[in-house]
């Protein structure tokens, strides 16, 4: 008979058993569920709501179940529906009558909310630790390449020169924001719902603060209806995971381009590329493509849950059981993507000579040439037009601006002098962008130092 079978005259249809049972996936919450139950039983005993001896027996029983689950010795039953009832059933089988007192003053509704909150808290911390490793890799590449010139792009057209270090530090900003976002996810999840009961609290004199304290929560849910129906914190995790995947995906897109024969900015390590079954010459950036592709499924997990929740009346509805698979999938995808991406990035070889050659060939110093004329007294709008004509000429002649002789340059403006060659060199273009947040090597070093401080001080 089902744990809730008292009111029923017929057994559940076999199709339904299979359809609504969640043990297949929520067994992943065994650790959280059992830990939560240990705290609940401890509090029940302390409050005298159940006999102390029963509370002790329950705690011992739960510990032995946890040990067996972790050793892979427990077979869960489809028939017992979900992790909560599987654990309770096992407990009563092991310790007898006392086991039946565990669920006093509790519902699966506050229980599952608790398990999910514990899972999200752990997963947010875990994500931060992998994001931190990636940020460290970025800092080390940036340090090495604060002076390595590369073209910066807008519209996928070469725009102005930057450095590889500056480019890496852009991603550092993105992933350090991801760390902060995950910290906020942790804080939103850090509210204990136990005591909300099925929806309307409980008549037993629970000590909610004590259970929260035993489980390391910093506060308790302040409305029982919200406490059992709130899944915002799962959405928060899925959103933070989606944004982080989006950042990884943009980075992958760049590495795929840079690794192409057309760019040749980067050489991926053999260990992170794959070959073709037919074309012998191929070395494909599959890993980066796969991360880019997996971003879609994490967005799907977010959209799926938002859609599941949008029409739900308060409070708990079984629809909410659909929160878990997406959450688990997003967590697995995010963590694996961060791991493999970090390993791939740290083994990439950057072909800095090709990068700087590309910067030189792409008129990336055209803005600087205009600025040069401005510094000699011309109005910017006029200088823009002069350099525009100059570039058009160079395009036709297949030359870079500084390939022209001073005499040729002077046919576009009398203001050009010998010093233009130095003023518009790639090195000067980068060094002169000496503004907070700019690519001048000294500024990049400042950002790197700020990044190091951020990582050293950041805790969840
Ligand atoms: N397996 C359920 C879930 O994941 C647990 C809560 C069930 N509560 C209920 N009243 N049926 O949401």
Coordinates of C-alpha atoms and ligand atoms in Angstrom, one line a residue, residues 20 22 25-26 81-82 84 107-109 112 231 316-318 320-321 323-324, ligand 1:
X20 CA 4.1 10.4 -11.9
X22 CA 9.9 11.0 -9.8
X25 CA 15.5 11.5 -11.2
X26 CA 14.9 12.9 -7.7
X81 CA 7.0 7.4 -5.9
X82 CA 9.7 9.9 -4.9
X84 CA 11.0 11.5 0.2
X107 CA 4.8 17.8 4.3
X108 CA 6.5 16.7 1.1
X109 CA 5.7 20.2 -0.1
X112 CA 10.9 19.1 -1.6
X231 CA 10.7 28.2 -7.3
X316 CA 2.0 23.4 -4.5
X317 CA 0.9 21.8 -7.8
X318 CA 2.3 18.6 -9.2
X320 CA 6.3 21.7 -10.0
X321 CA 7.8 18.2 -10.0
X323 CA 11.5 21.7 -12.0
X324 CA 14.1 19.1 -11.3
Ligands
LIG1 N1 7.9 14.5 -6.0 C1 7.2 15.7 -5.6 C2 7.9 16.9 -6.4 O1 9.0 16.6 -6.8 C3 7.3 15.9 -4.2 C4 6.2 16.7 -3.6 C5 5.0 16.0 -3.7 N2 3.9 16.6 -3.1 C6 2.7 16.3 -3.3 N3 1.8 16.9 -2.7 N4 2.3 15.5 -4.2 O2 7.4 18.0 -6.5

